[in-house]
XYZ file of C-alpha atoms in Angstrom:
678
model
C -14.640 176.654 56.591
C -11.976 179.702 56.965
C -11.164 179.227 53.452
C -14.689 179.148 52.306
C -14.431 182.670 53.742
C -10.903 183.945 52.655
C -12.235 183.319 49.615
C -15.543 184.968 49.756
C -13.983 187.875 51.340
C -11.366 188.007 49.106
C -13.645 187.739 45.464
C -14.374 186.112 43.133
C -11.664 187.480 40.505
C -11.737 187.234 36.129
C -8.667 184.446 35.011
C -8.662 185.735 32.120
C -8.983 189.564 30.536
C -9.634 188.796 26.919
C -11.024 185.766 27.814
C -14.693 184.159 26.088
C -18.095 184.838 27.085
C -18.016 180.760 28.295
C -14.305 180.699 29.920
C -15.314 184.377 31.170
C -18.419 183.985 33.007
C -16.796 180.007 34.643
C -14.119 182.580 35.636
C -10.894 179.660 33.597
C -8.091 179.901 32.130
C -8.969 180.639 28.011
C -7.354 180.022 25.292
C -8.373 182.737 22.990
C -8.270 181.220 20.017
C -10.378 181.936 16.914
C -13.078 181.751 16.151
C -13.527 178.929 18.676
C -11.900 178.418 21.969
C -9.870 175.212 22.486
C -11.333 175.123 26.083
C -14.432 175.179 25.045
C -14.361 172.719 22.320
C -12.494 170.187 25.734
C -15.239 170.724 27.364
C -17.894 170.059 24.903
C -20.016 173.349 25.667
C -21.090 175.753 23.222
C -18.113 179.436 23.173
C -19.948 182.602 23.671
C -17.125 183.978 21.210
C -15.828 187.044 22.191
C -17.993 190.847 22.657
C -17.787 193.529 20.897
C -15.938 196.240 23.012
C -12.810 197.669 23.069
C -11.391 198.961 26.165
C -8.391 200.945 26.286
C -7.162 202.133 29.920
C -3.648 204.010 30.320
C -4.135 205.209 33.804
C -1.322 204.228 35.828
C -3.293 201.654 38.449
C -4.240 199.817 35.181
C -2.253 197.985 32.635
C -2.698 198.253 28.755
C -5.144 196.183 27.533
C -7.751 195.182 23.647
C -10.756 193.085 22.926
C -11.362 193.661 19.401
C -14.448 196.314 17.615
C -15.401 193.187 16.002
C -15.932 189.491 15.779
C -13.952 187.349 13.555
C -16.641 187.211 11.315
C -17.212 190.607 11.110
C -13.526 191.481 10.336
C -13.576 188.643 7.636
C -15.958 190.583 5.829
C -14.830 194.290 6.272
C -11.856 193.012 4.771
C -13.711 191.532 1.915
C -15.334 194.668 1.186
C -12.139 197.062 1.054
C -10.118 194.503 -0.856
C -13.529 194.370 -3.478
C -14.274 198.814 -2.784
C -10.761 198.445 -5.307
C -11.567 198.085 -9.229
C -9.026 195.158 -9.312
C -7.642 197.523 -13.096
C -6.899 199.674 -10.763
C -5.246 198.679 -7.888
C -2.339 199.090 -9.939
C -2.328 202.856 -10.907
C -3.301 203.795 -7.895
C 0.267 202.665 -6.119
C 1.956 204.123 -9.156
C 0.449 207.509 -9.053
C 1.657 207.367 -5.163
C 5.026 206.082 -5.702
C 5.518 209.175 -8.446
C 3.458 211.598 -5.986
C 5.809 211.010 -2.535
C 9.415 210.604 -4.997
C 8.734 213.550 -6.161
C 8.488 215.658 -3.852
C 10.826 217.434 -2.137
C 12.251 216.744 1.492
C 10.926 217.773 4.885
C 7.407 218.506 2.622
C 3.739 217.574 3.749
C 2.503 215.742 1.286
C -1.477 215.214 1.926
C -2.863 212.168 -0.448
C -6.329 211.255 -1.194
C -6.292 208.275 -1.909
C -6.886 204.098 -1.071
C -10.339 203.472 0.971
C -9.991 205.641 3.433
C -8.351 208.355 3.008
C -6.150 208.339 5.845
C -3.107 209.482 3.967
C -3.492 213.018 5.022
C -1.509 215.379 6.750
C -1.662 218.546 9.468
C -1.574 221.064 6.830
C -3.864 221.362 3.716
C -2.048 220.876 0.871
C -0.159 224.061 -1.732
C -1.502 225.204 -4.960
C 1.551 223.223 -6.325
C 1.856 220.271 -3.742
C 2.599 217.073 -6.271
C -0.682 215.716 -4.740
C -3.493 217.884 -6.123
C -3.366 215.978 -9.523
C -4.831 213.469 -8.290
C -8.146 212.138 -7.685
C -9.303 209.423 -6.004
C -12.250 207.855 -8.011
C -13.865 206.053 -4.830
C -13.819 209.666 -3.303
C -15.557 211.098 -6.178
C -17.916 208.259 -6.519
C -18.075 208.154 -2.620
C -19.114 212.167 -2.608
C -22.106 211.856 -4.857
C -23.424 208.950 -2.192
C -23.708 211.836 -0.715
C -21.119 210.651 1.338
C -21.797 208.178 3.774
C -19.730 205.297 4.047
C -19.618 202.000 2.540
C -22.386 199.734 3.759
C -21.396 197.908 6.858
C -18.729 200.020 8.024
C -21.234 202.086 9.808
C -18.933 204.771 12.657
C -15.061 203.543 11.429
C -13.627 207.143 10.999
C -11.983 207.805 8.289
C -11.733 210.665 8.512
C -7.843 209.954 10.363
C -5.803 212.918 10.007
C -1.853 211.473 10.345
C 0.549 214.220 9.980
C 4.131 214.176 9.534
C 5.914 215.895 12.190
C 2.730 215.545 15.009
C 3.138 217.763 17.753
C 2.883 216.741 20.878
C 0.699 217.719 23.387
C 1.822 219.329 27.226
C 0.006 216.474 29.042
C 2.156 213.008 26.032
C 5.559 214.959 26.689
C 7.881 212.698 27.698
C 11.324 213.475 29.829
C 13.621 211.318 27.577
C 17.669 211.746 28.389
C 19.307 212.173 24.376
C 21.580 208.523 24.521
C 24.535 208.767 22.496
C 24.871 206.163 18.986
C 25.162 203.112 19.495
C 28.737 201.819 18.958
C 28.059 198.374 19.562
C 29.529 197.289 16.050
C 32.334 198.464 17.318
C 33.060 195.754 20.162
C 33.841 192.360 19.193
C 32.437 189.431 20.252
C 28.997 190.577 20.600
C 26.531 188.308 19.678
C 23.802 190.011 17.824
C 20.486 189.785 19.262
C 17.353 189.158 17.839
C 14.701 191.806 17.836
C 12.314 192.787 20.305
C 9.192 190.428 19.598
C 8.616 189.382 23.089
C 7.414 192.067 25.187
C 5.720 190.775 28.783
C 2.551 192.766 30.215
C 2.894 192.854 33.991
C -1.279 192.342 34.132
C -0.200 192.039 38.388
C -2.956 195.266 39.129
C -4.027 193.844 42.355
C -5.619 196.701 44.288
C -2.452 197.704 46.842
C -4.573 199.170 50.043
C -2.930 202.293 51.547
C -3.484 204.348 54.602
C -2.559 206.566 56.585
C -1.271 210.548 56.047
C 2.062 211.233 53.609
C 4.717 210.995 55.796
C 7.674 212.494 53.321
C 7.876 215.922 52.384
C 9.903 217.832 50.197
C 12.028 218.951 52.732
C 12.845 215.714 54.408
C 15.213 215.110 51.181
C 16.922 218.399 51.883
C 18.259 216.354 55.096
C 20.350 213.473 53.715
C 21.030 213.583 49.901
C 23.459 210.964 47.677
C 26.167 212.896 46.974
C 25.812 215.601 43.944
C 24.745 213.363 40.984
C 25.359 216.341 37.604
C 22.155 215.533 36.020
C 22.068 215.390 32.510
C 20.326 217.671 30.029
C 16.826 216.482 29.346
C 15.297 216.606 26.132
C 11.745 216.225 24.325
C 12.284 214.526 22.072
C 9.976 211.512 22.732
C 11.286 208.584 19.957
C 14.933 209.114 21.777
C 14.883 206.201 22.910
C 17.661 203.416 24.260
C 19.593 201.898 20.348
C 21.301 199.333 23.023
C 17.896 199.436 25.581
C 17.538 195.592 23.618
C 20.949 194.884 24.152
C 20.918 195.265 27.727
C 17.434 194.197 28.760
C 18.822 191.333 26.373
C 22.998 190.512 28.519
C 21.100 191.164 31.960
C 18.586 189.098 32.233
C 20.738 186.091 30.297
C 24.165 187.117 32.549
C 23.697 189.227 35.876
C 20.289 187.286 37.192
C 22.603 184.245 37.238
C 25.767 186.427 39.421
C 22.737 187.100 41.846
C 21.198 183.906 42.778
C 23.309 180.138 43.309
C 20.348 178.411 41.336
C 19.113 178.419 37.956
C 15.278 178.336 37.979
C 13.693 180.927 36.923
C 10.935 182.113 39.443
C 13.705 183.958 41.281
C 12.826 187.530 41.982
C 15.177 188.924 38.699
C 12.715 186.652 36.611
C 9.755 187.707 38.049
C 9.626 190.983 38.218
C 13.102 193.144 38.203
C 13.172 192.257 34.732
C 9.081 191.908 33.145
C 8.977 195.128 34.830
C 12.029 196.499 32.697
C 10.681 195.306 29.674
C 7.122 196.598 30.876
C 8.690 199.601 30.921
C 10.818 199.863 27.688
C 7.300 198.717 25.351
C 5.749 202.065 27.230
C 8.740 203.930 26.094
C 8.471 202.363 23.208
C 4.366 203.067 22.993
C 5.137 207.080 24.126
C 3.171 206.309 26.938
C 4.375 208.816 30.700
C 5.891 206.587 32.575
C 6.258 207.306 36.522
C 9.520 208.359 38.015
C 10.098 204.752 39.487
C 9.545 202.995 36.268
C 11.547 205.757 35.396
C 14.377 204.799 37.701
C 14.284 201.189 37.434
C 14.664 201.120 33.850
C 17.117 203.345 33.418
C 18.611 201.317 37.182
C 18.881 197.949 34.883
C 20.555 199.644 31.460
C 23.455 200.817 33.840
C 24.402 197.636 36.006
C 24.420 195.552 32.384
C 26.348 198.241 31.064
C 28.731 198.071 33.644
C 28.841 194.573 33.404
C 28.741 194.399 29.575
C 32.291 197.009 29.405
C 34.166 194.142 32.010
C 32.788 191.794 29.809
C 34.891 193.736 26.595
C 37.279 196.489 28.156
C 35.293 198.651 26.128
C 34.773 202.853 27.027
C 31.607 203.161 25.594
C 30.513 200.656 27.188
C 31.131 202.269 30.710
C 30.238 206.185 28.748
C 26.402 204.564 28.679
C 26.857 203.144 32.338
C 27.822 206.061 33.513
C 25.262 207.835 31.448
C 23.006 205.389 32.624
C 22.849 205.415 36.610
C 22.872 209.667 36.478
C 19.219 208.815 34.622
C 18.021 206.896 36.832
C 19.680 209.038 40.231
C 18.118 212.065 38.513
C 14.844 210.199 38.592
C 14.539 208.113 41.870
C 14.899 211.786 43.688
C 12.260 212.497 41.312
C 10.042 209.244 43.100
C 11.121 209.762 46.580
C 10.089 213.138 46.591
C 5.964 211.781 46.204
C 6.581 208.389 47.361
C 4.877 209.313 50.143
C 2.130 211.133 48.479
C -1.945 210.320 49.309
C -3.044 209.360 46.965
C -0.301 207.461 45.450
C 1.945 208.396 42.468
C 3.137 204.883 42.204
C 2.714 200.987 42.604
C 4.346 199.860 45.312
C 5.700 197.275 43.590
C 6.909 199.654 41.017
C 8.509 201.627 43.777
C 10.712 199.308 46.073
C 12.300 197.506 42.737
C 13.290 201.293 42.035
C 14.941 200.844 45.236
C 16.308 197.913 45.207
C 18.027 198.436 41.623
C 19.686 201.867 42.695
C 20.972 199.417 45.583
C 22.236 197.079 43.295
C 23.862 200.004 41.862
C 25.494 201.327 43.789
C 27.345 198.365 45.249
C 28.033 197.507 42.069
C 30.070 200.811 41.116
C 30.894 200.631 44.670
C 29.972 203.304 45.617
C 29.404 203.316 48.988
C 27.264 206.822 50.494
C 24.929 205.778 47.761
C 24.462 201.992 49.054
C 24.371 203.730 52.529
C 20.641 206.756 51.218
C 19.396 203.578 49.352
C 19.107 200.925 52.153
C 17.576 203.801 54.117
C 15.260 205.040 51.905
C 14.198 201.221 51.015
C 14.157 200.107 54.764
C 11.460 203.049 55.286
C 9.464 202.946 52.752
C 9.258 199.733 53.567
C 8.211 199.976 57.562
C 5.582 203.206 56.573
C 4.058 201.384 53.421
C 4.807 197.690 53.734
C 4.229 196.263 56.698
C 0.278 196.999 57.548
C 0.157 196.091 53.501
C -1.601 191.892 53.016
C 1.836 191.082 51.242
C 1.845 189.830 47.838
C 4.055 185.999 47.064
C 5.960 189.122 45.010
C 5.843 191.828 47.450
C 7.381 188.875 50.094
C 10.799 188.953 47.029
C 11.307 191.715 47.461
C 11.243 191.636 51.105
C 13.507 189.241 51.370
C 16.283 190.456 48.116
C 15.870 193.875 50.516
C 17.200 191.670 53.715
C 19.548 188.903 52.839
C 21.248 192.285 51.789
C 20.851 194.865 53.999
C 22.399 192.469 56.929
C 25.374 191.776 54.523
C 25.878 194.970 54.377
C 25.713 195.971 58.138
C 28.178 192.605 58.868
C 31.105 195.038 57.307
C 29.118 198.718 58.426
C 31.983 201.100 59.626
C 30.310 203.404 59.295
C 29.280 205.652 62.018
C 25.498 203.967 63.050
C 24.467 207.203 64.610
C 24.182 208.616 61.758
C 21.622 211.379 61.075
C 20.564 209.945 58.219
C 19.116 205.994 60.084
C 18.670 208.651 62.634
C 15.864 210.743 60.539
C 14.471 207.253 59.042
C 13.885 206.449 63.320
C 12.671 209.615 63.566
C 10.628 209.765 60.833
C 9.046 205.528 61.494
C 8.595 207.165 65.058
C 5.889 209.626 64.793
C 4.479 208.130 61.979
C 1.916 205.856 63.892
C 3.405 202.902 62.163
C 5.775 201.796 64.775
C 4.447 198.531 65.860
C 3.334 196.994 62.802
C 7.986 196.697 63.119
C 8.282 193.346 64.879
C 12.062 194.503 64.795
C 14.299 197.137 66.643
C 14.789 200.264 64.405
C 18.850 200.164 65.537
C 19.572 196.373 65.479
C 19.537 196.114 68.931
C 19.757 192.618 70.718
C 16.930 191.042 72.299
C 17.192 189.881 75.954
C 16.770 185.662 75.466
C 16.111 182.426 77.706
C 17.041 179.787 75.583
C 17.690 180.669 72.321
C 18.553 177.241 71.396
C 14.882 176.653 72.480
C 13.543 179.160 70.791
C 15.042 178.683 67.296
C 12.592 175.294 67.870
C 9.003 177.536 68.168
C 6.629 178.206 65.273
C 6.435 182.301 64.638
C 2.395 182.939 63.144
C 2.669 185.407 59.624
C 2.300 188.452 60.577
C 5.394 187.996 62.654
C 7.838 186.345 60.616
C 6.746 188.595 57.598
C 6.765 191.975 59.766
C 10.432 191.284 61.033
C 11.952 193.336 58.361
C 16.139 192.782 59.736
C 15.120 189.089 61.029
C 15.700 189.841 64.960
C 12.983 187.720 66.471
C 13.619 183.398 66.428
C 11.879 180.802 65.878
C 11.231 178.565 62.320
C 8.664 179.896 59.308
C 7.623 177.452 56.653
C 6.934 179.959 54.157
C 10.390 181.242 54.822
C 12.105 182.415 50.402
C 15.255 182.575 51.654
C 16.174 179.272 49.860
C 14.454 179.221 46.946
C 16.226 182.728 46.207
C 19.397 181.962 47.624
C 20.494 178.876 48.417
C 20.559 179.364 51.725
C 17.933 178.808 54.531
C 16.238 181.446 57.059
C 19.051 180.121 59.927
C 21.881 181.937 58.390
C 19.922 185.296 57.634
C 18.147 185.340 61.963
C 22.470 183.683 63.016
C 23.923 186.900 61.355
C 21.237 189.264 63.048
C 22.791 188.237 65.959
C 26.343 188.316 65.385
C 25.467 191.861 64.152
C 22.724 192.915 67.133
C 25.775 191.482 68.967
C 28.362 192.999 68.590
C 26.709 196.360 68.284
C 26.163 195.292 72.122
C 29.778 195.355 72.372
C 30.757 198.173 70.883
C 28.022 200.721 72.661
C 28.831 199.648 75.919
C 32.692 199.830 75.364
C 31.947 203.226 74.696
C 28.935 203.973 77.163
C 26.572 204.853 74.713
C 23.760 202.475 75.119
C 20.663 202.436 77.579
C 20.225 199.498 79.583
C 23.526 197.487 78.341
C 23.902 194.141 78.628
C 26.014 192.729 80.973
C 29.327 190.728 81.530
C 26.525 187.160 82.068
C 23.960 188.465 79.811
C 27.009 188.504 77.237
C 28.358 185.783 77.533
C 25.057 183.760 77.309
C 24.357 185.258 74.233
C 27.337 184.505 72.490
C 28.220 181.472 74.076
C 24.229 180.864 72.131
C 25.205 181.673 68.941
C 28.839 180.104 69.123
C 25.658 176.996 69.505
C 23.405 177.283 66.923
C 26.755 178.387 64.316
C 28.383 175.539 65.429
C 24.685 172.859 64.286
C 23.551 175.121 61.656
C 22.644 172.595 58.879
C 22.656 172.592 54.936
C 18.839 173.632 53.512
C 16.340 170.984 51.716
C 17.565 171.004 48.200
C 14.873 168.023 47.171
C 13.110 170.351 44.658
C 16.945 170.816 43.232
C 16.937 168.134 40.466
C 20.416 168.225 38.494
C 23.015 167.129 41.026
C 25.630 169.584 40.134
C 22.617 172.191 40.511
C 22.849 170.259 44.418
C 26.543 170.517 45.128
C 27.255 173.928 43.792
C 24.124 175.106 46.350
C 25.774 173.153 49.511
C 29.512 173.713 48.597
C 27.873 178.010 48.728
C 25.733 177.352 51.573
C 29.418 175.120 52.992
C 31.080 178.704 52.203
C 28.131 181.002 53.764
C 29.048 178.768 57.718
C 32.254 178.861 57.453
C 32.919 182.671 56.863
C 30.043 183.483 58.811
C 31.869 181.670 62.143
C 34.832 183.591 60.986
C 33.675 186.482 61.497
C 31.193 185.333 64.594
C 34.998 184.304 66.878
C 36.725 186.944 64.969
C 34.128 190.485 66.624
C 33.480 188.190 69.283
C 35.599 186.585 70.680
C 38.254 188.709 68.275
C 40.016 184.996 68.594
C 44.079 186.027 66.851
C 44.446 184.192 62.732
C 45.970 181.264 63.643
C 43.289 179.731 65.225
C 41.511 179.901 62.318
C 42.829 178.537 59.982
C 41.547 175.628 59.949
C 37.382 177.398 58.786
C 39.892 179.996 56.039
C 40.856 176.703 54.348
C 37.215 176.106 54.273
C 35.376 179.002 52.612
C 38.547 178.829 50.096
C 38.235 175.267 49.219
C 34.458 175.294 49.154
C 35.053 178.653 46.086
C 37.533 177.080 43.982
C 35.146 173.975 44.347
C 31.445 175.673 43.110
C 33.987 177.189 40.249
C 34.177 174.257 38.656
C 30.168 174.295 37.859
C 30.158 176.919 34.655
C 32.558 177.816 32.678
C 31.661 181.596 32.463
C 29.399 182.000 35.397
C 29.742 181.586 38.682
C 26.215 181.407 39.374
C 25.464 183.837 42.763
C 28.839 185.090 43.065
C 27.921 188.613 43.454
C 26.642 187.770 47.072
C 29.289 185.005 47.852
C 31.931 188.098 47.111
C 31.041 188.088 50.968
C 32.882 184.921 52.839
C 35.300 184.917 49.913
C 36.243 188.387 52.292
C 36.258 187.466 54.961
C 38.053 184.424 54.889
C 40.219 186.937 52.756
C 40.950 188.864 55.138
C 42.037 186.858 58.049
C 45.255 184.045 56.184
C 48.496 186.105 55.776
C 49.761 182.594 53.967
C 50.734 183.509 50.602
C 49.763 180.425 48.551
C 46.510 180.834 49.895
C 46.096 184.886 49.482
C 47.075 184.154 45.990
C 43.407 181.013 46.361
C 41.700 183.804 46.790
C 42.939 186.824 45.383
C 42.428 184.374 41.974
C 39.100 183.535 42.962
C 38.402 187.175 42.696
C 39.936 188.164 39.580
C 38.502 185.109 37.870
C 35.188 185.997 39.275
C 36.080 190.078 37.656
C 36.348 188.368 33.932
C 33.176 186.344 34.184
C 30.744 188.918 35.206
C 32.222 191.783 34.551
C 31.349 194.213 37.721
C 33.851 195.988 39.121
C 32.817 194.886 42.206
C 35.298 191.813 42.468
C 38.662 193.842 41.853
C 37.882 196.531 44.231
C 36.324 194.767 47.259
C 39.716 192.710 45.970
C 42.210 195.596 46.121
C 40.342 196.276 49.360
C 42.058 193.108 51.055
C 44.522 193.349 49.252
C 45.835 196.979 51.732
C 44.319 194.867 54.341
C 47.737 192.056 54.194
C 49.784 194.880 53.385
C 48.966 196.570 56.381
C 48.722 193.037 58.172
C 52.591 192.373 57.199
C 54.277 195.653 58.163
C 53.280 196.355 61.733
C 52.757 193.213 64.602
C 49.001 192.675 63.027
C 48.471 189.877 64.515
C 45.249 190.806 66.892
C 43.805 192.788 63.648
C 40.952 192.430 62.372
C 39.200 193.838 59.211
C 37.311 195.724 60.818
C 40.424 197.244 62.154
C 42.307 197.832 59.111
C 38.847 199.443 57.161
C 38.748 201.759 59.737
């Protein structure tokens, strides 16, 4: 009964927009075959054909759809009438006259041609008296004028007075702010494969109505409280046709190489396959069709190009790609600022998923370009947007995928964050959420406080309901949530994410209690009890279910990567909470190193999921003083940098080598990476 009620509440929806009348009335998928569809033939039904209607909706809430104006039979008859309207003996003569007129025309001269069944080749102005086209007279038009300008029989309603100017100016409502793009120098870069033309544009048909309530919580003055470091705004041109010439190459590289770095899994259901790439392709098609895209779409589009260009620059060692990456990053940041100024407006200026994709794209751009200040800024803006616009809504699978991506990256970021946890930016985000009236939707604390628990082992076995699990943004509460998406995105269990969150919170409690910054701090007994419970659960962590992965090699690869994450989490716990000396952690350091080396042999070109596993390599490498083991970690980072083209590997290795040097120059046995990074 609950299922029936929920279906009635949602209402029936048509599964095929352009299907035949029969399939649409039956709410089944139609293959849209012509003149009749195969589904009706399969079920033995009479195909109702396709309606004679045309529908375009270019609003931001709807997609772009077209349905045929005429039936298949009517279009065939129209083609036959058009062909028969031109005498066979004069067709070649007319084409020759048109070619001669075009060849004689001066450069930039407007030409008005009245040849052809429709006479469609007309300029926006009348031709000059000396125009070579004035001597060309279309006998078809003369005969039509003699018939009182009546259109051919059967074509009533089709406009044959279409004016197409050669250089049509764009009205203010249709102007686009398109960034100037440098020339495409990809032919100068060796070893780059030639790519086919862009023939397969995917349009996102998911235009489900999003329910957004409440008032606007972002004021224009709010952005002045904290902004990312100043970025020089690039010059803007109104030439709507200035599209990125290398967008096809960059999106292709992103979909074939960069995505493989995000996840160790090789299926096509990751958030990047079903959300980020289709969104980028949709934006490219929109720019090609001269549409006015919102700032959220342009942010995601140029951010994607920036990531891909940075990767290509690292692979090809060509400075032109680095220059392109920097320019695309500037454009993305420019649109991101305008996007945030109106992100909370009512009515909304962009879809929730579009803004969230744009924010996450800027997070990845900042992370891969090693800009800590911008990474902090976009993480906090993403958290604020989710809490104010995402937690109170019903979450589709796509929205949950985006929330999972944010939570994973944010917790990994917080684990190595050495800045001020009470900074002005963080305080502003907390204040905005608390004053919005939506704070009760958040199932976790806004400041990474550690919740009190009686028995962690028992609490981790309880089943969580959907609302609690989906609105526990930073995975504060314990329990089992079978619908979690972490295993199919990152190949890790949600228990690992939960324990990492608990270690971060316990470490914050410890640091704050030493400085007396927290109200109601933990007692020593509570701290030890919590620490022992977390330690036990880390040691008992089990691999997630990998039965859905068909290839045994892929299962071994994902299993090795999970083991590396588990051992690194143990190292992180013992260093952060118990402050054990480095020589007591060497067994786990070796285990992490061995797991990474085993994963290297899986693919000759790409180490799948390598960007997500910089963290375990960093945590383990910082704790070793053995030159041989240090060399192993150093080679892993260098190899990953060569395979990915991303500088984040070399930047992380530089920080590790600095830590090694400082530990060797002082009595640093008891020092942690946390102390050295400061």
